[in-house]
Each structure stands twice: as C-alpha cells, then as structure tokens.
CSV table of C-alpha atoms in Angstrom, one decimal:
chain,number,residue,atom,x,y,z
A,1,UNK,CA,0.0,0.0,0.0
A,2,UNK,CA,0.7,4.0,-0.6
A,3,UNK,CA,0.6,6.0,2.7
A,4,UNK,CA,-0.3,9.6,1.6
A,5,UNK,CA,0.4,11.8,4.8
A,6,UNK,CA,-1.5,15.2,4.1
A,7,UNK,CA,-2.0,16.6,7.9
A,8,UNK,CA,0.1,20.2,8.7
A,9,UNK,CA,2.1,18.8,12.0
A,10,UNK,CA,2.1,15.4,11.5
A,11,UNK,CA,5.5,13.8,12.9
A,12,UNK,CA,6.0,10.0,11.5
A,13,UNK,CA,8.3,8.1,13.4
A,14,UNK,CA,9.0,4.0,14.0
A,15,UNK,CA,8.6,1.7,16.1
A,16,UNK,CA,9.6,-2.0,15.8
A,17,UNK,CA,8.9,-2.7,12.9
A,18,UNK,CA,6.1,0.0,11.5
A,19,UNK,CA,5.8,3.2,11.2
A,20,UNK,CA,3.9,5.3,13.2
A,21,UNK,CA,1.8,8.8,12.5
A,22,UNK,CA,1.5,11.6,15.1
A,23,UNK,CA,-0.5,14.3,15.9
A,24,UNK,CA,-0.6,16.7,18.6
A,25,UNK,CA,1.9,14.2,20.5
A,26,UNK,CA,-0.7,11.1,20.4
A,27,UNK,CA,-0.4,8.1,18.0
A,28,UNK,CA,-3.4,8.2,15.6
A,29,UNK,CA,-2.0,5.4,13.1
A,30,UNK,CA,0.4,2.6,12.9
A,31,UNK,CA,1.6,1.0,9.6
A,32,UNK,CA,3.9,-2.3,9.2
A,33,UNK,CA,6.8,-1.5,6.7
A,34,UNK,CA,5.6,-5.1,5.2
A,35,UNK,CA,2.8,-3.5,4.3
A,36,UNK,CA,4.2,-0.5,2.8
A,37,UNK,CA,5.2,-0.3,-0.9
A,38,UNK,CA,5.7,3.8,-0.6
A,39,UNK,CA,5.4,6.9,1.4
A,40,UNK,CA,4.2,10.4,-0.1
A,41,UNK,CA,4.3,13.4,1.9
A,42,UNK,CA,2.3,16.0,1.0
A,43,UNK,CA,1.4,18.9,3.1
A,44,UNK,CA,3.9,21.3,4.7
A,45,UNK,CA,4.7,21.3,8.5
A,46,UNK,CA,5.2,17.1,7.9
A,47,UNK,CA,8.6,16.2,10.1
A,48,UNK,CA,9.8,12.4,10.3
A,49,UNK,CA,13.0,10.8,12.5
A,50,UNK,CA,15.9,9.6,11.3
A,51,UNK,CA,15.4,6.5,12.1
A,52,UNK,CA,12.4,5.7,10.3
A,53,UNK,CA,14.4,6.9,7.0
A,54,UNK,CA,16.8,4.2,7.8
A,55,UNK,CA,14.1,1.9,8.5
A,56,UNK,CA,12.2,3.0,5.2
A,57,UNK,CA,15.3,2.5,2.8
A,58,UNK,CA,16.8,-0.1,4.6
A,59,UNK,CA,12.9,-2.0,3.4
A,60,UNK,CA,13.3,-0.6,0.4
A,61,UNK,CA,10.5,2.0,0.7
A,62,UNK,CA,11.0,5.0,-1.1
A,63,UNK,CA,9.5,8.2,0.5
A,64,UNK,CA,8.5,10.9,-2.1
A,65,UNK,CA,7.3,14.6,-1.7
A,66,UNK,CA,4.8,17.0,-3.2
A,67,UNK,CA,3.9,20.1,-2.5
A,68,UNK,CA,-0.2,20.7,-2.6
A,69,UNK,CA,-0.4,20.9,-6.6
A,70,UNK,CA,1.4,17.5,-6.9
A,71,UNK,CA,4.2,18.8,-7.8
A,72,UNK,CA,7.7,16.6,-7.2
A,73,UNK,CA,9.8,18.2,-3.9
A,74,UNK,CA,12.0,15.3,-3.2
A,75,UNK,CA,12.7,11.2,-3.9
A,76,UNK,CA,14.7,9.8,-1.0
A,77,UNK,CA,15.8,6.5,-1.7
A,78,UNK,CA,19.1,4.4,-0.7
A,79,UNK,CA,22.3,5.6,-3.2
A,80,UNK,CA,22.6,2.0,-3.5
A,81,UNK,CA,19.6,1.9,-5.9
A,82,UNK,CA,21.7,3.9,-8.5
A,83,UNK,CA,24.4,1.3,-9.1
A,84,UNK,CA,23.3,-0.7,-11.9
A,85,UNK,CA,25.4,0.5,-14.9
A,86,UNK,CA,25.1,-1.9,-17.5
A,87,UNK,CA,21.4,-0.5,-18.4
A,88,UNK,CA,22.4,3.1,-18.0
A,89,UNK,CA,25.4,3.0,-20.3
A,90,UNK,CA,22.4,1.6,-23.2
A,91,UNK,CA,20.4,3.8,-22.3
A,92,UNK,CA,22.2,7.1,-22.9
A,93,UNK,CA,23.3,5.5,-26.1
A,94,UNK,CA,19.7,4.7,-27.2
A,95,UNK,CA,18.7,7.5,-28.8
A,96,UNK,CA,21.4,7.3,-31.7
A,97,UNK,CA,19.8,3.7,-32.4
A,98,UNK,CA,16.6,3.1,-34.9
A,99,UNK,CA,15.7,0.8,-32.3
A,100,UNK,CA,14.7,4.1,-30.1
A,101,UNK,CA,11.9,5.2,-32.5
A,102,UNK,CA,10.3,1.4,-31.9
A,103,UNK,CA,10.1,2.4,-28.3
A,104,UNK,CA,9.2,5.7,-28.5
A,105,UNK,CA,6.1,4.2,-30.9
A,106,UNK,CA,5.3,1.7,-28.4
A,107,UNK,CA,4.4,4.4,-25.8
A,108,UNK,CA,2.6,6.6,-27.8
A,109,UNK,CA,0.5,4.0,-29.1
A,110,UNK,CA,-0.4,3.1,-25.7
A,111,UNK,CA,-1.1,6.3,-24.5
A,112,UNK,CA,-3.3,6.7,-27.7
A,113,UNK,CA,-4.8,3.3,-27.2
A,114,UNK,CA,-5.9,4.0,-23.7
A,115,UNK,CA,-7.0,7.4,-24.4
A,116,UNK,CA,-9.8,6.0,-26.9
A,117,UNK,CA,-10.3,2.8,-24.6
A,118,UNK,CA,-11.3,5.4,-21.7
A,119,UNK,CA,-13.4,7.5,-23.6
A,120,UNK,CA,-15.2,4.1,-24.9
A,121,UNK,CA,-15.7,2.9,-21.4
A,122,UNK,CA,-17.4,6.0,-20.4
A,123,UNK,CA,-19.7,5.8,-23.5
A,124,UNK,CA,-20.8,3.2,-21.9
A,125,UNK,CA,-22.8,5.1,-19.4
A,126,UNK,CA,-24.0,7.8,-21.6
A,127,UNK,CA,-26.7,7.7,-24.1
A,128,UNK,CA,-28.0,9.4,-27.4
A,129,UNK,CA,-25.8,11.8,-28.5
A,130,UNK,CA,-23.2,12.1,-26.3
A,131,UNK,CA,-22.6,8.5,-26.5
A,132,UNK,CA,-22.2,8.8,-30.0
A,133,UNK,CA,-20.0,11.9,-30.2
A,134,UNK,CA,-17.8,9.5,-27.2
A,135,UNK,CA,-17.6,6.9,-29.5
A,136,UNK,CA,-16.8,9.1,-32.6
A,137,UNK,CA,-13.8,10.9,-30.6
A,138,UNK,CA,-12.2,7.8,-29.6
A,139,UNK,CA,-12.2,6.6,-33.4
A,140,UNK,CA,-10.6,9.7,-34.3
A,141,UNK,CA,-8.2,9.1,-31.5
A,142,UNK,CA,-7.3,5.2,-32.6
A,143,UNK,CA,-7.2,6.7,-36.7
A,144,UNK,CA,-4.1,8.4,-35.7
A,145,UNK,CA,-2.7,5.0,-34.9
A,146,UNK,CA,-1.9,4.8,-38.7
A,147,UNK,CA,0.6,7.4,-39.0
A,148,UNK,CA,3.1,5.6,-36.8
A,149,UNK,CA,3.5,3.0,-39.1
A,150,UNK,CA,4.4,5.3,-41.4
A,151,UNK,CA,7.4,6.9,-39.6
A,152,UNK,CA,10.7,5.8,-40.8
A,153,UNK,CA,13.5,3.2,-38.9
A,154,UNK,CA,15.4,6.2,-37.9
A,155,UNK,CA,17.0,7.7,-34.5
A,156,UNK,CA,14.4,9.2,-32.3
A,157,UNK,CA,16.5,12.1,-32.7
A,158,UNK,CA,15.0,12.2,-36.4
A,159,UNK,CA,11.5,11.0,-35.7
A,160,UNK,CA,10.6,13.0,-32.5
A,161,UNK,CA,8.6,16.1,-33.4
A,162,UNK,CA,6.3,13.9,-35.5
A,163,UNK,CA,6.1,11.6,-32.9
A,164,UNK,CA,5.1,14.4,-30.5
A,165,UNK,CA,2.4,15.7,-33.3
A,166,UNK,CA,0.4,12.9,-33.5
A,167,UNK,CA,0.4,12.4,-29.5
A,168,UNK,CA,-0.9,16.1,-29.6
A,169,UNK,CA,-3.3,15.5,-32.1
A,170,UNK,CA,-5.0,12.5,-30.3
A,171,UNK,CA,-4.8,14.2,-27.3
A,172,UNK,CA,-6.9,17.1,-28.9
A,173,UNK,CA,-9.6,14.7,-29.3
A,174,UNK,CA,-8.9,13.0,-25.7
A,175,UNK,CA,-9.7,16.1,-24.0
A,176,UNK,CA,-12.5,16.8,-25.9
A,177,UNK,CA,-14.2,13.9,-24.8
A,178,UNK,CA,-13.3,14.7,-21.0
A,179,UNK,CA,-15.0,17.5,-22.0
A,180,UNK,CA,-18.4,16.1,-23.6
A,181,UNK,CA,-18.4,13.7,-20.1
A,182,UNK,CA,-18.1,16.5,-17.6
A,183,UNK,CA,-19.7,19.2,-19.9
A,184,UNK,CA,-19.0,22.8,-18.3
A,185,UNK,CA,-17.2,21.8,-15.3
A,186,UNK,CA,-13.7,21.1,-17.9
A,187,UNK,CA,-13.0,23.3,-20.6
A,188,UNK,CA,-9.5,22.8,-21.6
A,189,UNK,CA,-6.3,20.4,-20.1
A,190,UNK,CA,-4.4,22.7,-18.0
A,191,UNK,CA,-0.8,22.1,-16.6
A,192,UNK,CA,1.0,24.0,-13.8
A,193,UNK,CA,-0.9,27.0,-12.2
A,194,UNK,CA,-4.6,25.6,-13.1
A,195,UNK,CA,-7.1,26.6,-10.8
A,196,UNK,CA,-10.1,25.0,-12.0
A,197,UNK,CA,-11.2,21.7,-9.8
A,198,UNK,CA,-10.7,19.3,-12.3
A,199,UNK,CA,-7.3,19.9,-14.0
A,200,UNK,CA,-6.0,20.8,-10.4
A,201,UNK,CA,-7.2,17.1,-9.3
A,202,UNK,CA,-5.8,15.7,-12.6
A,203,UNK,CA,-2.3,17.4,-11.5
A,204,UNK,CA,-2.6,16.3,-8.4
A,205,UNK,CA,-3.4,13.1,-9.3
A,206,UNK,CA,-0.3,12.6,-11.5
A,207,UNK,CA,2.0,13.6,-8.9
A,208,UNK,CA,0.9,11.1,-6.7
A,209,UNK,CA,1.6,8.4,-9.6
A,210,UNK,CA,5.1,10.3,-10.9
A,211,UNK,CA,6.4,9.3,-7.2
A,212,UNK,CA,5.5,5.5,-8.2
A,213,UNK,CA,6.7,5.8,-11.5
A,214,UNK,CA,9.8,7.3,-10.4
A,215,UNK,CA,10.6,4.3,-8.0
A,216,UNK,CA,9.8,1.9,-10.6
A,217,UNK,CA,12.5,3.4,-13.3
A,218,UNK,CA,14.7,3.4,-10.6
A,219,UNK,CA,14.4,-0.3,-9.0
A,220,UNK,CA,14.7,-1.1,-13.1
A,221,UNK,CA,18.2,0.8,-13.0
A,222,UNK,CA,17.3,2.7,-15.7
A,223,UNK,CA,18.1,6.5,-15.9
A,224,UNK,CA,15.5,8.8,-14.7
A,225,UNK,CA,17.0,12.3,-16.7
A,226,UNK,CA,17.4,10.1,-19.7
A,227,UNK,CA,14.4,10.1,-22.5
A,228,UNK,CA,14.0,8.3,-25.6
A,229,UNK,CA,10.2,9.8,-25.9
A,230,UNK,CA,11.0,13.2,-24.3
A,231,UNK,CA,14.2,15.4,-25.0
A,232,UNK,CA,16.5,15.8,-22.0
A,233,UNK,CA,16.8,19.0,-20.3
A,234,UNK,CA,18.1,20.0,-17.1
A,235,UNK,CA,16.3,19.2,-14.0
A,236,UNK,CA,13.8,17.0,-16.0
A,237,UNK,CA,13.0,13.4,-15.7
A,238,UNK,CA,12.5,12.5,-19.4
A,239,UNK,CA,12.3,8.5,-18.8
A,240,UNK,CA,10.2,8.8,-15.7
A,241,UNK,CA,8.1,11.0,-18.6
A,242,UNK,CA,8.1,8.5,-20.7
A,243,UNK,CA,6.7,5.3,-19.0
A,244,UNK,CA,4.2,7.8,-16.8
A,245,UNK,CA,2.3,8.1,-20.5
A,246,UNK,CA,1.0,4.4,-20.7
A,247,UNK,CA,-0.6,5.0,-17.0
A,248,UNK,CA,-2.2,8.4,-16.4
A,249,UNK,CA,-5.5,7.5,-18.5
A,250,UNK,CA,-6.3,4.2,-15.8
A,251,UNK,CA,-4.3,5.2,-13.1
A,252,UNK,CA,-5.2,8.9,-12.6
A,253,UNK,CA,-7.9,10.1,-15.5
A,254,UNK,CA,-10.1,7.2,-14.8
A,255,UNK,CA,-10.8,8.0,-11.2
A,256,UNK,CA,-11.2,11.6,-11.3
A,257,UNK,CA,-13.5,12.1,-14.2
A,258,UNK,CA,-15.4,9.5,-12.0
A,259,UNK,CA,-14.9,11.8,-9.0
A,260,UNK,CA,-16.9,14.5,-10.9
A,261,UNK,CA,-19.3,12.7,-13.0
A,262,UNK,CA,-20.8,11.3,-9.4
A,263,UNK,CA,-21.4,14.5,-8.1
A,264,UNK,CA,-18.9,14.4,-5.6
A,265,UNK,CA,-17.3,17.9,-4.4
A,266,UNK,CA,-13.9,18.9,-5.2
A,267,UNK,CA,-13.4,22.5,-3.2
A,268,UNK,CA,-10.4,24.6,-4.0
A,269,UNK,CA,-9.4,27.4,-1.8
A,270,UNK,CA,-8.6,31.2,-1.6
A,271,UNK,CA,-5.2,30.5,-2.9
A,272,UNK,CA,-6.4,28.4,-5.5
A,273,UNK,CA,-5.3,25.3,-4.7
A,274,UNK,CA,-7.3,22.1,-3.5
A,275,UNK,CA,-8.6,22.1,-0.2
A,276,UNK,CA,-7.4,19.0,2.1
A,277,UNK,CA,-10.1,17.0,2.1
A,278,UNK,CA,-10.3,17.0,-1.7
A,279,UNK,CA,-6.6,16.5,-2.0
A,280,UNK,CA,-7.6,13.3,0.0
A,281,UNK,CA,-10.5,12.1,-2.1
A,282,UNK,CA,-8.2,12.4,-4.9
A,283,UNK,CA,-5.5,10.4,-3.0
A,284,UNK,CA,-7.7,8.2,-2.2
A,285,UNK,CA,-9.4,7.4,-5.5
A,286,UNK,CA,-5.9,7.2,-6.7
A,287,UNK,CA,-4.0,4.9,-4.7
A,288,UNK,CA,-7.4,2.3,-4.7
A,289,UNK,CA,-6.7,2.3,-8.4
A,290,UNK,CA,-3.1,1.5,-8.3
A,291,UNK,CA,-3.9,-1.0,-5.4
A,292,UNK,CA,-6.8,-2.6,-8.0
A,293,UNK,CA,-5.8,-6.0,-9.3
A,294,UNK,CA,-5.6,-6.0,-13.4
A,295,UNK,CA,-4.8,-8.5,-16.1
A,296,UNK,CA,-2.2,-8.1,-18.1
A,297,UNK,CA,-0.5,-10.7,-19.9
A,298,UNK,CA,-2.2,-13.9,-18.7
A,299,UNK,CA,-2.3,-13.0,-14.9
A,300,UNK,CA,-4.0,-10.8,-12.1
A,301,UNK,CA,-1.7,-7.4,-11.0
A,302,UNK,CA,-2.0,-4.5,-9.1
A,303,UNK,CA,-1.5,-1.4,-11.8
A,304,UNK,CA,1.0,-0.5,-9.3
A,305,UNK,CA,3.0,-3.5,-9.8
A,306,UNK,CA,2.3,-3.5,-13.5
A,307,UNK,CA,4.3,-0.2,-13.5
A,308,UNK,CA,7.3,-2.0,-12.0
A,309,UNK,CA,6.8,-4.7,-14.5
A,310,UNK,CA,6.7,-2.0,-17.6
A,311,UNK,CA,10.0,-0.2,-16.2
A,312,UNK,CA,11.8,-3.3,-16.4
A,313,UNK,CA,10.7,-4.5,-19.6
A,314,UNK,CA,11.7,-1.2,-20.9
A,315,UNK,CA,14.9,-1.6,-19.5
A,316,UNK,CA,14.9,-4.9,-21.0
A,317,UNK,CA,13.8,-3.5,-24.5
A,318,UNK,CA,16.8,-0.8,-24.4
A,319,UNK,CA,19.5,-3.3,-22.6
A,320,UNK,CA,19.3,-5.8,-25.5
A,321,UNK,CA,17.2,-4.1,-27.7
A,322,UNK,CA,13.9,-6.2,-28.0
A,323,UNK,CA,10.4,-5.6,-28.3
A,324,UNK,CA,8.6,-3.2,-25.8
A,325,UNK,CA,5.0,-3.0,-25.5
A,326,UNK,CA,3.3,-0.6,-23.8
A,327,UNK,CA,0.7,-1.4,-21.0
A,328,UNK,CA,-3.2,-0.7,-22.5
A,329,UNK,CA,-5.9,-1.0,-19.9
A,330,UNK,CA,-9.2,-2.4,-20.6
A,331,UNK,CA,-12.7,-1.1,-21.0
C-alpha cells in the first residue's frame, strides 16, 4: 500500500517494525513497513525521525514529496539503488539507435490506445448523442494509430517532433471527450498554475503516480534524466516522462472524471489550490486504483505493480534491444 500523509504537523516516526503517525503528540496510526510499498508526503509542516528513513530505505520504501499541486519536492531513496550501470550506459546510447523510435512508438500508441479505450468505457454510461459523439472521438483518437507506421527506422532524434504531433493530435480529441463527459465543469487540459477543480485534481493526481513511476524506473536501473520519448533537459525526468504516459488514463484520468461525473465535491481554496479533504478524495481514488488487481499478460496485477513490471521490460527492450510494449488497460 501507498501511505499519503497530508496533515500540517504530522511527525512520522517507527517503532519495531512499523511506522507510526502523530499528531498533537498522540499516536493516531500505525503502519507495518511489510505492508508499505511507498510513502508520499504532502502537506507542509510534515517532520519524520531519522530513524524511520533508515528503516524505510533499509525495506526498500521509497519516500517521495509533493507540494499541494502534486508537484515533485523530493525522492529519497538508498544511493545504493543507483548502481546498476550496465542499463544506463544503453540507455544514454539509445537514442542514436533506430531501435529508439520502436520504443518511443510503443508508448505513444499506448497512451493513444488508452486514451480511446477510456473514452469508450465512459460511453458506456451515456446515451443518445453524447454516446455517439464519445464513441466518434475515440475513433478519431485510434485513426491516428496509422501514422506511426508510417514513420521511418530512424533515430528518435530524427523522428521526434512527429512523434510528439500525433500524440498532440490524439490528445486534442482526448480532452474533448473529457470534456463532452463533464460538460462545463472542464474546458481545456491545464498544466502548472490551473485553478479549475478538475485539471488541479488531474495534476494532483499525477504527482501522486510520478512518485511511483519514479521508484519503478529506478528499481529497473534505468536513468530517470534520460528520455528516448521526451528530450532531455536539465532538471527534467524524461524517462520517468516516458513510462508515466502508458498510465495516467487508468491510473489517474479514470478516477477523477469518476470523481466529478458522481457529483462528488472537489473545493479549492482562496489560494487556489485544492482544499485538504479534496486532495484526499483524490488520493484516495488514486492509490485504490493502483492498489486494484488488473490482467495483463495472462495473470492478475496490481496497476501498481504492473508499473514495475513496464520499467523493467523497458529496461529490457533498451538493454538488448527487444520488443517493448506498452501497458493498454481495458474497458
């Protein structure tokens, strides 16, 4: 399980073997490391001993903080993690290969893939014409599916802006059909700075899943700065960019468009930011869906270990240059 800690104040400490959450000096929960895949911090005023660090590495739990949009603050993790050089070395290499573009395809037809698939699922709930304008968007999203097979064997390096375009393009109808489901509550996808409910709760959403993501690329020992899909720039985690795309439709999209489409209230504040107790529902809805068993190739898996299984087939697919599919849910 993810433990999302969101309270101002909130000391985490151990004892034995589990961790332990504080407030106002009394003990409110207790949480085996056994039973802990990851911690995410998220509100300000959180403090945490040293010794439950050491504990957290030492069981190979990674801790990972936000601040209250979602955005990334921190990864702590043990330097030991970072040794694997075999992968890295093909890795920063890969991009000068044709083989990169095959990967870089991969993920952008799953992304595109999901992106209709979610769109159908909700169709499935509507009637008349919006189930028909639904079903319409997602086959203009899977029609772009075509043009990557027309993209040369060249170095990603040659085939990236097109790549790029058609993501956008498919995108552009993605969004569209968010916004035919939640009609005047989403107008347009927002990044940083949104204040609108729902793109802050997408936003949010994702940095809860970029911390797991992050982990995963790691435990694969594969380089999170280094891209084949995105470009590398400073301070940016292009591969942990890259393998996020496959997930954000079932992992994050999924549950908030459900969030509003129940009638359930997301608030946001004076400062324009989510209030706790939405940040919470959001968490919440979040984590159950990594935590949600899923088949994928043959077997029952949590999406959250289904990440972990993508990052090291990817490092697989770069390390010896095979085959890499990328994870499409089902509707």
């Amino acid at each position: 399980m993810y433990l999302v800690v969101d309270t101002y104040g909130a000391f985490l400490g151990k004892k034995s073997q589990r961790l332990q959450v504080e407030i106002d000096g009394k003990v409110t929960e207790e949480y085996p490391f056994m039973h802990l895949d990851g911690l995410v911090i998220t509100s300000k005023g959180v403090s945490l001993s040293t010794d439950l660090l050491s504990a957290l590495i030492g069981n190979g739990i990674m801790t990972y903080i936000t601040d209250y949009r979602g955005e990334p603050v921190a990864l702590i993790s043990s330097p030991a993690l970072h040794a694997t050089v075999k992968t890295r070395r093909k890795q920063l290499l890969a991009i000068y290969d044709s083989h990169s573009t095959e990967i870089a395809k991969s993920i952008v037809r799953g992304k595109i893939k999901n992106q209709a698939y979610l769109l159908k699922y909700f169709s499935k709930y509507r009637r008349g014409e919006k189930k028909n304008t639904l079903i319409d968007l997602a086959e203009k999203i899977t029609s772009r599916l075509g043009e990557l097979k027309k993209i040369p064997n060249l170095p990603v390096e040659d085939t990236r802006d097109t790549l790029l375009n058609i993501e956008a393009i498919a995108g552009k109808y993605y969004w569209q059909g968010v916004n035919v489901i939640l009609k005047d509550r989403f107008q347009r996808r927002e990044h940083r700075g949104s204040k609108d409910p729902v793109n802050s709760s997408l936003n949010y959403g994702y940095g809860i899943i970029y911390g797991r993501v992050w982990q995963a690329v790691i435990l694969a020992g594969l380089e999170p700065f280094a891209g084949i899909l995105h470009t590398d720039r400073s301070g940016r985690p292009s591969m942990v960019l890259d393998l996020i795309e496959e997930f954000r439709q079932f992992t994050v999209d999924r549950p908030v468009i459900s969030i509003f489409s129940r009638g359930r209230e997301i608030k946001i504040d004076k400062k324009g930011l989510l209030s706790k107790e939405s940040r919470r529902l959001v968490a919440d809805e979040v984590i159950k869906r990594l935590e949600t068993p899923h088949s994928f190739k043959g077997k029952k898996h949590t999406l959250s270990a289904i990440i972990q299984i993508q990052a090291r087939n990817l490092a697989t697919a770069i390390r010896e240059r095979k085959d890499y599919k990328a994870f499409t849910g089902r509707w």
